[in-house]
Amino acid sequence: MTEIDTARIGAFAHAATLDDAPDAVVGFTRLLLLDTLGALLGGLRYPAVQAFGDSLRSAASPDLPFGRLVTLGAAATWLDADSGGSFHPQGHRLPPVPTAHPAPHSLPVLLHAAAGGIDDRRLLEIFLIANEIGMRFGAGTTLRPGLHPHGIHGPIAAAVAAALLHDLSPATTATAVELAGSVPLAATLAVPMHGGTVRNLWTGLGAYYGAAAAGRAADGAVGSAALLTGLLDGVVCTDLSTSELNGGLGTRWRLADSYLKPYACARWVHPTLDAFRAAVADVPDPAHDRGGLAAIEVDTFAFAASLAATEATSDMQARFSVPVSLATLALDGELAAGGFLPERLARPEVRALAALVRLREEPAYSAALPRERPARVTVRWRDGSSASQSVRNARGNPDDPITADEVATKFRRNAEGVLTAATIDAVVAGLLGGGTGDTLHAVAGEVIGRFCP
């Protein structure tokens, strides 16, 4: 077994700069940062997240604030709108292999730094480097069957972010990577599928453990590349690819291969939502026009077809339900932060429409994985009319990206009620316009203290 070359990773982290990356990669990084920030802010709108943050106020600390990082990390994945994953070579497997989401693990560390006055350009640079490394760990390993990635690869990105913020040496950063990757949570994918919101805590803990690993390394703690290798190529993960971890560092940017999510729900649901929107494109109000909906028939790949719950016990379960997500999209025309707030998730109209959805596996669609995740949706109305559309993949992938305007709109819808309108405008203009200001400092000022310790 070849050990992971953490020294090379640490050297890359300190040598790389924003200027080294192609313009297209920097542009995507800006979109990913804005999108991840919007997902985090949208998560802060949920009463359960707010209550969680309040319960951790006694855990505040100016140097490494446990309550702050854990609350922000939990919020960042609450909507399941966090982007940055990609197809995995074992994506055809059942249960499927979820991909790493390092961005929501590293962003809490960066927001904590932003509160201290670090400017947007440096934060963007660290965001790029930390998540490039985190993505490589996700793509270069295969989770064991049934495991969820939050809290496994993401803490490594958080550790790199903290190490760069504190200007640790490359060797100390390598140790931080070893320490952060050596405490994987190894929790199960079934938890969020059945409504368990503890899944979001895994991200918050991952953010904290990653940042703590950098601090421990700075204090002289000793890591182990051998232990990290054993965990990621035998215990928690298999199929370790050292060429994926180290190959082309600084020349091939793995982060740019990832997707951006148009909808606040599990990625496996997205092809169905895209096909539905295409089918009803010429119907202004598909839930009520033409006498109202009579049935929605969905043919898709096996795992998506299994996400068939028509009633959700929590908004997390709703995000892993094709019928509930589809019903909400049909009613609202979008699926953003507000869609599954408690009073909206409980709407009788959602339950009634969800009950009209019929899911079937199409074997040919299952065989198309992992490179494609197809879906076909047939919509039938009570006046006897119908419409059908198919998609081969969800929008948001690198070969079918959502636009900067769509990302900005998603951010605005997620952030409303959390940030002031002026700050929302400043963040969009600053991050997408190439500015070098301190808009993230303003975000931290409006969030820290109000929503978290």
Short mmCIF file of C-alpha atoms in Angstrom, two decimals:
data_model
loop_
_atom_site.label_atom_id
_atom_site.label_comp_id
_atom_site.label_asym_id
_atom_site.label_seq_id
_atom_site.Cartn_x
_atom_site.Cartn_y
_atom_site.Cartn_z
CA MET A 1 0.00 0.00 0.00
CA THR A 2 1.51 3.34 -1.08
CA GLU A 3 1.25 5.98 1.62
CA ILE A 4 -0.47 9.28 0.89
CA ASP A 5 2.17 11.92 0.15
CA THR A 6 0.97 14.56 2.57
CA ALA A 7 4.25 16.48 2.24
CA ARG A 8 3.52 17.09 -1.42
CA ILE A 9 -0.02 18.20 -0.59
CA GLY A 10 1.26 20.60 2.06
CA ALA A 11 3.84 22.03 -0.35
CA PHE A 12 1.15 22.59 -2.99
CA ALA A 13 -1.15 24.31 -0.51
CA HIS A 14 1.49 26.90 0.32
CA ALA A 15 2.88 27.38 -3.18
CA ALA A 16 -0.46 27.81 -5.00
CA THR A 17 -1.96 31.25 -5.53
CA LEU A 18 -5.11 32.59 -7.11
CA ASP A 19 -3.02 33.84 -10.01
CA ASP A 20 -1.86 30.29 -10.78
CA ALA A 21 -5.34 29.08 -11.64
CA PRO A 22 -6.89 29.67 -15.09
CA ASP A 23 -9.52 32.38 -15.29
CA ALA A 24 -12.26 29.80 -15.82
CA VAL A 25 -11.29 27.99 -12.62
CA VAL A 26 -11.20 31.22 -10.62
CA GLY A 27 -14.58 32.15 -12.08
CA PHE A 28 -16.05 28.81 -11.03
CA THR A 29 -14.52 29.19 -7.56
CA ARG A 30 -16.30 32.53 -7.18
CA LEU A 31 -19.59 30.86 -8.12
CA LEU A 32 -18.98 27.99 -5.72
CA LEU A 33 -18.13 30.34 -2.86
CA LEU A 34 -21.25 32.43 -3.45
CA ASP A 35 -23.39 29.32 -3.80
CA THR A 36 -22.02 27.66 -0.66
CA LEU A 37 -22.46 30.87 1.29
CA GLY A 38 -26.07 31.10 0.13
CA ALA A 39 -26.72 27.52 1.23
CA LEU A 40 -25.27 28.31 4.66
CA LEU A 41 -27.35 31.47 5.04
CA GLY A 42 -30.48 29.63 3.92
CA GLY A 43 -29.85 26.98 6.54
CA LEU A 44 -29.72 29.67 9.21
CA ARG A 45 -33.36 30.49 8.42
CA TYR A 46 -34.55 27.19 9.93
CA PRO A 47 -35.81 27.22 13.53
CA ALA A 48 -33.96 24.02 14.40
CA VAL A 49 -30.64 25.53 13.30
CA GLN A 50 -31.32 28.72 15.23
CA ALA A 51 -32.19 26.74 18.37
CA PHE A 52 -29.05 24.65 17.89
CA GLY A 53 -26.90 27.78 17.66
CA ASP A 54 -28.51 29.20 20.80
CA SER A 55 -27.80 26.00 22.69
CA LEU A 56 -24.07 26.30 21.91
CA ARG A 57 -23.55 29.88 23.04
CA SER A 58 -21.78 28.72 26.19
CA ALA A 59 -19.26 26.91 23.97
CA ALA A 60 -17.91 30.17 22.56
CA SER A 61 -14.15 30.76 22.37
CA PRO A 62 -12.30 33.56 20.58
CA ASP A 63 -9.50 31.33 19.23
CA LEU A 64 -11.31 28.18 18.06
CA PRO A 65 -15.04 28.68 18.66
CA PHE A 66 -16.64 25.24 18.79
CA GLY A 67 -20.20 26.55 18.87
CA ARG A 68 -19.63 28.93 15.96
CA LEU A 69 -18.00 26.45 13.61
CA VAL A 70 -20.42 23.63 14.40
CA THR A 71 -23.49 25.84 13.94
CA LEU A 72 -22.24 27.31 10.66
CA GLY A 73 -21.26 23.89 9.36
CA ALA A 74 -24.64 22.41 10.23
CA ALA A 75 -26.36 25.34 8.52
CA ALA A 76 -24.23 24.95 5.38
CA THR A 77 -25.68 21.51 4.63
CA TRP A 78 -29.16 21.96 6.10
CA LEU A 79 -30.76 22.73 2.74
CA ASP A 80 -28.86 20.01 0.89
CA ALA A 81 -28.20 22.86 -1.53
CA ASP A 82 -24.43 22.67 -0.98
CA SER A 83 -22.58 22.19 -4.24
CA GLY A 84 -19.11 21.07 -5.20
CA GLY A 85 -19.46 17.31 -5.60
CA SER A 86 -18.91 15.41 -8.84
CA PHE A 87 -19.55 12.04 -10.44
CA HIS A 88 -17.70 9.18 -8.78
CA PRO A 89 -16.29 6.25 -10.81
CA GLN A 90 -18.27 3.88 -8.58
CA GLY A 91 -21.46 5.90 -8.99
CA HIS A 92 -23.35 2.92 -10.37
CA ARG A 93 -23.05 1.03 -7.10
CA LEU A 94 -25.99 0.48 -4.75
CA PRO A 95 -26.08 1.96 -2.25
CA PRO A 96 -24.49 4.75 -4.25
CA VAL A 97 -21.19 6.46 -3.50
CA PRO A 98 -21.91 10.07 -2.48
CA THR A 99 -19.20 12.51 -3.41
CA ALA A 100 -17.19 14.75 -1.12
CA HIS A 101 -18.51 18.20 -0.25
CA PRO A 102 -15.48 20.01 1.17
CA ALA A 103 -16.83 23.54 0.65
CA PRO A 104 -19.38 23.57 3.50
CA HIS A 105 -16.67 22.19 5.82
CA SER A 106 -14.14 24.91 4.97
CA LEU A 107 -16.49 27.90 4.70
CA PRO A 108 -17.22 28.15 8.46
CA VAL A 109 -13.47 28.43 9.07
CA LEU A 110 -13.23 31.20 6.49
CA LEU A 111 -16.24 33.10 7.86
CA HIS A 112 -14.66 32.97 11.31
CA ALA A 113 -11.52 34.49 9.77
CA ALA A 114 -13.57 37.06 7.87
CA ALA A 115 -14.89 38.36 11.18
CA GLY A 116 -11.29 39.26 12.00
CA GLY A 117 -10.86 41.29 8.84
CA ILE A 118 -9.32 38.95 6.24
CA ASP A 119 -10.15 40.38 2.80
CA ASP A 120 -12.25 38.64 0.16
CA ARG A 121 -9.39 37.95 -2.23
CA ARG A 122 -7.34 36.02 0.29
CA LEU A 123 -10.40 34.12 1.48
CA LEU A 124 -11.24 33.20 -2.11
CA GLU A 125 -7.68 32.01 -2.66
CA ILE A 126 -7.76 29.81 0.42
CA PHE A 127 -11.23 28.55 -0.53
CA LEU A 128 -9.85 27.42 -3.90
CA ILE A 129 -6.78 25.67 -2.48
CA ALA A 130 -8.48 24.00 0.49
CA ASN A 131 -11.38 22.66 -1.53
CA GLU A 132 -9.18 21.52 -4.40
CA ILE A 133 -7.41 19.29 -1.89
CA GLY A 134 -10.68 18.19 -0.29
CA MET A 135 -12.18 17.30 -3.67
CA ARG A 136 -9.16 15.21 -4.57
CA PHE A 137 -9.53 13.15 -1.42
CA GLY A 138 -13.18 12.58 -2.27
CA ALA A 139 -12.55 11.64 -5.90
CA GLY A 140 -9.46 9.59 -5.06
CA THR A 141 -11.23 7.24 -2.64
CA THR A 142 -14.46 5.23 -2.60
CA LEU A 143 -16.64 5.29 0.50
CA ARG A 144 -17.53 1.91 1.90
CA PRO A 145 -21.14 0.88 1.11
CA GLY A 146 -23.74 2.84 3.02
CA LEU A 147 -21.48 5.60 4.36
CA HIS A 148 -22.08 9.33 4.03
CA PRO A 149 -19.17 11.66 3.10
CA HIS A 150 -19.79 14.58 5.47
CA GLY A 151 -17.16 14.59 8.17
CA ILE A 152 -14.79 12.28 6.25
CA HIS A 153 -13.03 14.23 3.49
CA GLY A 154 -14.26 17.70 4.40
CA PRO A 155 -12.24 18.09 7.61
CA ILE A 156 -9.08 17.93 5.50
CA ALA A 157 -10.24 21.01 3.57
CA ALA A 158 -11.04 22.77 6.85
CA ALA A 159 -7.57 21.91 8.16
CA VAL A 160 -5.87 23.29 5.06
CA ALA A 161 -7.94 26.48 5.29
CA ALA A 162 -7.00 26.97 8.94
CA ALA A 163 -3.33 26.21 8.25
CA LEU A 164 -3.17 28.80 5.47
CA LEU A 165 -5.00 31.40 7.54
CA HIS A 166 -2.45 30.95 10.33
CA ASP A 167 0.50 30.82 7.91
CA LEU A 168 1.73 27.47 9.15
CA SER A 169 4.66 25.84 7.39
CA PRO A 170 4.12 23.32 4.57
CA ALA A 171 5.32 20.52 6.87
CA THR A 172 2.92 21.55 9.63
CA THR A 173 0.09 21.74 7.09
CA ALA A 174 0.91 18.19 6.01
CA THR A 175 0.59 17.12 9.63
CA ALA A 176 -2.73 18.97 9.88
CA VAL A 177 -4.00 17.00 6.87
CA GLU A 178 -2.98 13.75 8.56
CA LEU A 179 -4.66 14.68 11.82
CA ALA A 180 -7.86 15.97 10.21
CA GLY A 181 -8.29 12.89 8.07
CA SER A 182 -7.67 10.56 10.99
CA VAL A 183 -10.98 11.25 12.81
CA PRO A 184 -13.59 10.32 10.15
CA LEU A 185 -17.17 10.27 11.40
CA ALA A 186 -18.12 7.32 9.17
CA ALA A 187 -21.86 7.84 9.61
CA THR A 188 -24.48 6.25 7.38
CA LEU A 189 -26.31 7.49 4.29
CA ALA A 190 -29.57 6.00 5.57
CA VAL A 191 -29.78 8.63 8.34
CA PRO A 192 -30.70 11.66 6.17
CA MET A 193 -32.78 9.51 3.82
CA HIS A 194 -35.04 8.75 6.78
CA GLY A 195 -35.11 12.33 8.04
CA GLY A 196 -32.22 12.39 10.50
CA THR A 197 -31.02 15.97 10.78
CA VAL A 198 -27.98 14.85 12.78
CA ARG A 199 -26.44 14.45 9.32
CA ASN A 200 -25.88 18.21 9.28
CA LEU A 201 -24.00 18.04 12.56
CA TRP A 202 -21.40 15.87 10.82
CA THR A 203 -20.40 18.85 8.68
CA GLY A 204 -20.21 21.19 11.65
CA LEU A 205 -18.07 18.74 13.59
CA GLY A 206 -15.92 18.23 10.51
CA ALA A 207 -15.30 21.97 10.25
CA TYR A 208 -14.30 22.10 13.91
CA TYR A 209 -12.13 18.97 13.86
CA GLY A 210 -10.36 20.20 10.74
CA ALA A 211 -9.60 23.60 12.25
CA ALA A 212 -8.58 21.93 15.51
CA ALA A 213 -6.21 19.64 13.61
CA ALA A 214 -4.35 22.68 12.27
CA GLY A 215 -4.06 24.03 15.82
CA ARG A 216 -2.82 20.70 17.14
CA ALA A 217 -0.24 20.48 14.37
CA ALA A 218 0.96 24.00 15.19
CA ASP A 219 1.33 22.91 18.82
CA GLY A 220 3.59 20.03 17.81
CA ALA A 221 1.19 17.10 17.58
CA VAL A 222 2.44 14.26 15.39
CA GLY A 223 0.34 12.89 12.56
CA SER A 224 0.63 9.67 10.60
CA ALA A 225 0.45 9.32 6.84
CA ALA A 226 0.28 5.56 7.35
CA LEU A 227 -2.79 5.86 9.57
CA LEU A 228 -4.49 8.22 7.12
CA THR A 229 -3.73 5.83 4.26
CA GLY A 230 -5.12 2.87 6.18
CA LEU A 231 -8.33 4.70 7.01
CA LEU A 232 -8.90 5.87 3.43
CA ASP A 233 -7.86 2.63 1.76
CA GLY A 234 -9.39 -0.06 3.90
CA VAL A 235 -11.34 1.10 6.94
CA VAL A 236 -13.67 3.92 5.84
CA CYS A 237 -12.83 4.05 2.14
CA THR A 238 -11.27 1.82 -0.51
CA ASP A 239 -9.75 2.26 -3.98
CA LEU A 240 -7.25 4.91 -2.92
CA SER A 241 -5.69 6.58 -5.97
CA THR A 242 -2.50 8.43 -5.17
CA SER A 243 -2.42 9.73 -8.75
CA GLU A 244 -5.82 11.35 -8.15
CA LEU A 245 -4.57 12.90 -4.92
CA ASN A 246 -1.29 14.24 -6.30
CA GLY A 247 -1.43 14.09 -10.08
CA GLY A 248 -1.36 17.47 -11.78
CA LEU A 249 -1.48 19.53 -8.60
CA GLY A 250 -1.45 23.14 -9.72
CA THR A 251 -2.10 22.31 -13.37
CA ARG A 252 -5.30 20.27 -13.30
CA TRP A 253 -7.92 21.78 -11.03
CA ARG A 254 -10.25 19.01 -9.87
CA LEU A 255 -12.58 21.53 -8.22
CA ALA A 256 -13.74 22.72 -11.64
CA ASP A 257 -15.15 19.25 -12.40
CA SER A 258 -17.82 19.64 -9.76
CA TYR A 259 -21.45 20.64 -10.04
CA LEU A 260 -23.62 23.48 -8.80
CA LYS A 261 -27.07 22.59 -7.50
CA PRO A 262 -30.11 24.44 -8.85
CA TYR A 263 -32.40 22.96 -6.18
CA ALA A 264 -32.32 22.61 -2.39
CA CYS A 265 -32.60 18.83 -2.30
CA ALA A 266 -30.55 15.68 -2.85
CA ARG A 267 -28.72 15.62 -6.17
CA TRP A 268 -30.34 12.29 -7.10
CA VAL A 269 -33.72 14.07 -7.23
CA HIS A 270 -32.55 16.80 -9.62
CA PRO A 271 -32.95 14.96 -12.97
CA THR A 272 -36.63 14.41 -12.21
CA LEU A 273 -37.12 18.08 -11.32
CA ASP A 274 -35.41 19.18 -14.53
CA ALA A 275 -37.56 16.83 -16.61
CA PHE A 276 -40.73 18.08 -14.88
CA ARG A 277 -39.83 21.72 -15.54
CA ALA A 278 -39.20 20.91 -19.19
CA ALA A 279 -42.53 19.08 -19.46
CA VAL A 280 -44.54 21.99 -18.03
CA ALA A 281 -42.52 24.80 -19.60
CA ASP A 282 -45.57 26.17 -21.46
CA VAL A 283 -47.98 25.81 -18.50
CA PRO A 284 -47.87 28.92 -16.27
CA ASP A 285 -49.29 27.22 -13.17
CA PRO A 286 -48.89 23.45 -13.59
CA ALA A 287 -50.42 22.64 -10.22
CA HIS A 288 -53.73 24.37 -11.01
CA ASP A 289 -54.04 24.98 -14.77
CA ARG A 290 -55.89 22.52 -17.05
CA GLY A 291 -58.14 21.49 -14.19
CA GLY A 292 -55.24 20.62 -11.90
CA LEU A 293 -52.77 17.77 -11.84
CA ALA A 294 -54.07 14.21 -12.15
CA ALA A 295 -50.79 12.28 -12.05
CA ILE A 296 -47.01 12.66 -12.39
CA GLU A 297 -45.27 9.54 -13.65
CA VAL A 298 -41.51 9.32 -13.15
CA ASP A 299 -39.22 6.77 -14.77
CA THR A 300 -35.66 6.99 -13.51
CA PHE A 301 -32.63 5.04 -12.24
CA ALA A 302 -32.94 2.62 -9.35
CA PHE A 303 -31.74 4.71 -6.43
CA ALA A 304 -33.81 7.76 -7.36
CA ALA A 305 -36.84 5.49 -7.81
CA SER A 306 -36.35 4.32 -4.22
CA LEU A 307 -36.73 7.88 -2.87
CA ALA A 308 -40.48 7.46 -2.86
CA ALA A 309 -41.74 8.79 0.49
CA THR A 310 -44.91 10.84 -0.03
CA GLU A 311 -44.93 12.28 3.49
CA ALA A 312 -41.90 13.71 5.26
CA THR A 313 -41.28 13.74 9.01
CA SER A 314 -38.60 16.44 8.63
CA ASP A 315 -37.37 18.82 5.97
CA MET A 316 -34.29 16.60 5.60
CA GLN A 317 -36.46 13.63 4.66
CA ALA A 318 -38.31 15.89 2.22
CA ARG A 319 -35.02 16.69 0.51
CA PHE A 320 -34.52 12.95 -0.08
CA SER A 321 -38.05 12.46 -1.41
CA VAL A 322 -38.81 12.72 -5.14
CA PRO A 323 -42.60 13.13 -4.56
CA VAL A 324 -42.31 15.85 -1.89
CA SER A 325 -39.60 17.77 -3.76
CA LEU A 326 -41.57 17.50 -6.99
CA ALA A 327 -44.81 18.64 -5.33
CA THR A 328 -43.07 21.66 -3.82
CA LEU A 329 -41.53 22.62 -7.16
CA ALA A 330 -44.92 22.28 -8.86
CA LEU A 331 -46.55 24.59 -6.31
CA ASP A 332 -43.79 27.18 -5.88
CA GLY A 333 -41.98 27.11 -9.21
CA GLU A 334 -38.67 26.78 -7.30
CA LEU A 335 -37.02 24.78 -4.56
CA ALA A 336 -34.95 27.18 -2.47
CA ALA A 337 -34.44 27.85 1.24
CA GLY A 338 -38.05 28.75 1.97
CA GLY A 339 -39.66 25.71 0.40
CA PHE A 340 -39.35 23.36 3.36
CA LEU A 341 -39.66 25.79 6.27
CA PRO A 342 -41.97 24.11 8.83
CA GLU A 343 -45.16 25.92 7.88
CA ARG A 344 -44.57 25.34 4.17
CA LEU A 345 -43.59 21.70 4.45
CA ALA A 346 -46.84 21.08 6.35
CA ARG A 347 -49.06 22.46 3.56
CA PRO A 348 -51.90 20.04 2.68
CA GLU A 349 -51.33 20.91 -0.99
CA VAL A 350 -47.84 19.45 -0.82
CA ARG A 351 -49.11 16.15 0.56
CA ALA A 352 -51.90 16.01 -1.99
CA LEU A 353 -49.58 16.56 -4.95
CA ALA A 354 -46.92 14.21 -3.59
CA ALA A 355 -49.55 11.46 -3.49
CA LEU A 356 -50.02 11.84 -7.26
CA VAL A 357 -46.41 10.90 -8.04
CA ARG A 358 -45.69 7.41 -9.37
CA LEU A 359 -42.05 6.29 -9.42
CA ARG A 360 -40.67 3.44 -11.54
CA GLU A 361 -37.18 2.18 -12.19
CA GLU A 362 -36.19 2.16 -15.84
CA PRO A 363 -33.45 -0.52 -16.13
CA ALA A 364 -31.82 1.23 -19.07
CA TYR A 365 -31.51 4.36 -16.96
CA SER A 366 -29.91 2.43 -14.11
CA ALA A 367 -27.43 0.97 -16.59
CA ALA A 368 -26.45 4.48 -17.69
CA LEU A 369 -24.87 5.29 -14.32
CA PRO A 370 -22.41 6.68 -13.32
CA ARG A 371 -21.86 9.01 -16.26
CA GLU A 372 -25.57 9.69 -16.71
CA ARG A 373 -28.52 9.92 -14.31
CA PRO A 374 -31.53 9.94 -16.61
CA ALA A 375 -35.18 10.63 -15.83
CA ARG A 376 -38.40 10.81 -17.82
CA VAL A 377 -41.45 12.62 -16.45
CA THR A 378 -44.99 12.40 -17.81
CA VAL A 379 -47.42 14.96 -16.42
CA ARG A 380 -51.16 14.32 -16.72
CA TRP A 381 -53.84 16.92 -16.05
CA ARG A 382 -57.49 16.44 -15.17
CA ASP A 383 -58.64 17.86 -18.50
CA GLY A 384 -57.04 14.85 -20.22
CA SER A 385 -53.98 16.63 -21.56
CA SER A 386 -50.45 15.43 -20.88
CA ALA A 387 -46.81 16.29 -21.52
CA SER A 388 -43.61 14.29 -21.25
CA GLN A 389 -39.91 15.17 -21.25
CA SER A 390 -36.65 13.34 -20.58
CA VAL A 391 -33.21 14.43 -19.42
CA ARG A 392 -29.98 12.44 -19.41
CA ASN A 393 -28.40 14.38 -16.55
CA ALA A 394 -29.33 17.12 -14.14
CA ARG A 395 -28.34 20.67 -14.97
CA GLY A 396 -25.44 22.15 -13.09
CA ASN A 397 -22.77 19.70 -14.24
CA PRO A 398 -19.69 21.15 -15.99
CA ASP A 399 -21.06 20.15 -19.41
CA ASP A 400 -24.44 21.81 -18.69
CA PRO A 401 -23.71 24.54 -16.14
CA ILE A 402 -26.16 26.89 -14.54
CA THR A 403 -25.39 30.52 -15.25
CA ALA A 404 -23.86 33.13 -12.97
CA ASP A 405 -27.22 34.91 -12.96
CA GLU A 406 -28.93 31.72 -11.76
CA VAL A 407 -26.36 31.31 -8.98
CA ALA A 408 -26.89 34.93 -7.95
CA THR A 409 -30.68 34.48 -7.94
CA LYS A 410 -30.36 31.32 -5.86
CA PHE A 411 -28.10 33.18 -3.41
CA ARG A 412 -30.56 36.05 -3.07
CA ARG A 413 -33.50 33.72 -2.43
CA ASN A 414 -31.54 31.75 0.17
CA ALA A 415 -30.07 34.77 1.97
CA GLU A 416 -33.22 36.89 2.26
CA GLY A 417 -34.12 37.62 5.85
CA VAL A 418 -30.63 36.73 7.07
CA LEU A 419 -28.56 39.50 5.46
CA THR A 420 -29.62 43.06 4.75
CA ALA A 421 -30.47 43.86 1.15
CA ALA A 422 -27.42 46.09 0.91
CA THR A 423 -25.09 43.31 2.05
CA ILE A 424 -26.69 40.82 -0.33
CA ASP A 425 -26.08 43.21 -3.23
CA ALA A 426 -22.50 43.85 -2.10
CA VAL A 427 -21.69 40.14 -1.81
CA VAL A 428 -23.05 39.33 -5.26
CA ALA A 429 -21.23 42.26 -6.84
CA GLY A 430 -18.02 41.60 -4.94
CA LEU A 431 -17.71 37.85 -5.42
CA LEU A 432 -18.95 37.72 -9.00
CA GLY A 433 -17.51 41.04 -10.10
CA GLY A 434 -13.93 40.21 -9.23
CA GLY A 435 -13.72 42.71 -6.41
CA THR A 436 -11.12 42.60 -3.64
CA GLY A 437 -13.19 44.13 -0.85
CA ASP A 438 -14.38 42.82 2.50
CA THR A 439 -17.94 41.73 1.82
CA LEU A 440 -17.44 38.46 3.72
CA HIS A 441 -16.45 40.55 6.74
CA ALA A 442 -19.86 42.24 6.45
CA VAL A 443 -21.57 38.84 6.22
CA ALA A 444 -19.78 37.65 9.35
CA GLY A 445 -20.85 40.81 11.14
CA GLU A 446 -24.53 40.16 10.40
CA VAL A 447 -24.44 36.43 11.20
CA ILE A 448 -22.06 35.91 14.10
CA GLY A 449 -23.73 36.75 17.37
CA ARG A 450 -27.22 36.78 15.90
CA PHE A 451 -27.37 33.20 14.60
CA CYS A 452 -24.36 31.56 16.25
CA PRO A 453 -21.94 32.17 19.13
#
